[in-house]
Coordinates of C-alpha atoms in Angstrom, one line a residue:
X48 CA 50.4 82.5 60.5
X49 CA 54.1 83.0 59.6
X50 CA 55.4 81.5 56.3
X51 CA 58.4 79.2 56.5
X52 CA 60.6 81.7 54.7
X53 CA 59.8 84.4 57.3
X54 CA 60.6 82.0 60.2
X55 CA 64.1 81.3 58.7
X56 CA 64.8 85.0 58.3
X57 CA 63.8 85.7 61.9
X58 CA 65.9 82.8 63.3
X59 CA 68.9 83.9 61.2
X60 CA 68.7 87.4 62.5
X61 CA 68.4 86.3 66.1
X62 CA 71.2 83.7 65.9
X63 CA 73.4 86.1 64.0
X64 CA 72.9 89.2 66.3
X65 CA 75.8 88.6 68.7
X66 CA 78.5 87.7 66.1
X67 CA 77.6 90.7 64.0
X68 CA 78.3 93.0 66.9
X69 CA 81.3 91.0 68.1
X70 CA 82.9 89.2 65.2
X71 CA 84.2 85.7 66.0
X72 CA 82.2 85.5 69.2
X73 CA 79.1 83.7 70.2
X74 CA 77.1 84.6 73.3
X75 CA 76.7 81.8 75.7
X76 CA 74.7 81.7 78.9
X77 CA 77.8 81.1 81.0
X78 CA 79.8 84.1 79.5
X79 CA 80.2 87.1 81.8
X80 CA 81.6 90.6 81.6
X81 CA 85.0 91.3 83.3
X82 CA 85.2 92.4 86.9
X83 CA 88.2 93.4 88.9
X84 CA 88.7 91.0 91.9
X85 CA 92.0 92.5 93.1
X86 CA 92.7 96.2 92.8
X87 CA 96.2 97.7 92.7
X88 CA 97.4 99.5 95.8
X89 CA 99.5 102.7 96.2
X90 CA 103.3 102.0 96.3
X91 CA 106.4 104.0 97.4
X92 CA 109.4 102.4 95.9
X93 CA 113.2 103.1 95.8
X94 CA 114.7 104.1 92.4
X95 CA 116.2 101.0 90.7
X96 CA 114.2 98.5 92.9
X97 CA 111.6 96.1 91.5
X98 CA 107.9 96.6 92.1
X99 CA 104.6 95.1 91.3
X100 CA 101.2 96.7 90.9
X101 CA 98.6 93.9 91.4
X102 CA 95.5 93.5 89.3
X103 CA 93.4 90.4 88.9
X104 CA 90.2 90.2 86.8
X105 CA 87.6 87.5 86.2
X106 CA 85.2 87.0 83.4
X107 CA 84.2 84.6 80.7
X108 CA 85.9 84.4 78.3
X109 CA 89.0 85.4 80.4
X110 CA 89.5 89.1 80.0
X111 CA 92.7 90.7 78.6
X112 CA 94.3 93.3 80.8
X113 CA 96.0 96.5 79.9
X114 CA 97.5 99.2 82.1
X115 CA 97.3 102.9 81.9
X116 CA 99.5 105.5 83.6
X117 CA 98.1 109.1 83.8
X118 CA 95.6 108.2 81.1
X119 CA 98.2 106.8 78.6
X120 CA 98.6 103.1 77.8
X121 CA 101.6 101.5 79.4
X122 CA 104.1 99.8 77.1
X123 CA 105.2 96.4 78.4
X124 CA 107.4 93.6 77.3
X125 CA 104.5 92.4 75.1
X126 CA 105.0 95.6 73.0
X127 CA 108.7 95.9 73.3
X128 CA 110.9 93.0 74.5
X129 CA 113.4 95.5 75.9
X130 CA 110.9 97.1 78.3
X131 CA 111.5 97.1 82.0
X132 CA 107.8 96.6 82.6
X133 CA 106.2 93.1 82.3
X134 CA 102.6 92.2 82.1
X135 CA 102.3 89.0 84.3
X136 CA 99.8 86.2 83.4
X137 CA 97.7 87.2 86.4
X138 CA 97.3 90.8 85.0
X139 CA 99.7 92.4 87.4
X140 CA 102.3 94.9 86.2
X141 CA 105.8 94.0 87.2
X142 CA 108.7 96.6 87.1
X143 CA 112.1 95.0 86.8
X144 CA 113.5 98.2 88.2
X145 CA 111.9 101.6 88.9
X146 CA 113.3 104.2 86.5
X147 CA 113.6 107.7 87.9
X148 CA 115.8 110.6 87.0
X149 CA 116.1 114.4 87.5
X150 CA 114.4 115.1 84.1
X151 CA 112.5 111.9 83.4
X152 CA 110.2 110.1 85.8
X153 CA 108.6 107.5 83.5
X154 CA 107.4 105.2 86.2
X155 CA 106.0 107.7 88.8
X156 CA 102.3 108.4 88.3
X157 CA 98.7 107.2 88.7
X158 CA 97.9 103.7 87.3
X159 CA 94.7 101.8 86.5
X160 CA 94.3 98.4 85.0
X161 CA 91.5 97.7 82.5
X162 CA 90.1 94.3 81.9
X163 CA 88.2 93.6 78.6
X164 CA 86.3 90.8 76.9
X165 CA 83.6 90.9 74.2
X166 CA 80.9 91.6 76.9
X167 CA 82.5 94.8 78.2
X168 CA 85.3 96.2 80.4
X169 CA 86.1 96.8 84.0
X170 CA 88.4 99.5 85.4
X171 CA 90.3 99.2 88.6
X172 CA 90.7 101.9 91.3
X173 CA 93.6 104.3 90.8
X174 CA 96.9 103.4 92.4
X175 CA 99.8 105.8 92.7
X176 CA 103.4 104.8 92.3
X177 CA 105.8 107.2 94.0
X178 CA 109.6 107.0 94.0
X179 CA 111.0 107.5 97.5
X180 CA 113.8 110.1 97.8
X181 CA 117.0 109.1 99.6
X182 CA 116.3 111.4 102.5
X183 CA 112.9 109.8 103.1
X184 CA 114.6 106.3 103.1
X185 CA 117.5 107.5 105.4
X186 CA 115.1 109.0 108.0
X187 CA 112.8 106.0 107.9
X188 CA 115.7 103.6 108.5
X189 CA 117.1 105.8 111.4
X190 CA 113.8 106.3 113.0
X191 CA 112.9 102.6 112.6
X192 CA 116.2 101.5 114.3
X193 CA 115.4 103.9 117.2
X194 CA 112.0 102.2 117.5
X195 CA 110.1 105.4 116.8
X196 CA 108.8 104.5 113.4
X197 CA 107.6 101.3 111.8
X198 CA 106.6 100.5 108.3

């Protein structure tokens, strides 16, 4: 038979297990790890135009979302208010304008969104963002007006 002091220690260890691993959190039955319910899609965008890479995640507690481009964390307006990239409440990444130059192509690349809560993380599929060159856009418009090409 267990002594009363032993029972208190066992109950303390069991009830304290989750908060020790995840400070400030308490495991509840209804909590769930994040999962991506809307993955981003590949985009071809004109320089200077706005664009959105969609991402939506579910989980309990609601997961936080971060974006990575070519393996590096993307800075958004949350990090720098002057940024041309905004993290929307839905988790999507909105570009006020696509930045693209001869030497610097800071927006072109492969993106993933990562959703996290204290139960884990979920990573979206890769989505590429490419900047359309002017000749591509010109040919697309001409061919489209001739009825030979549609978007």
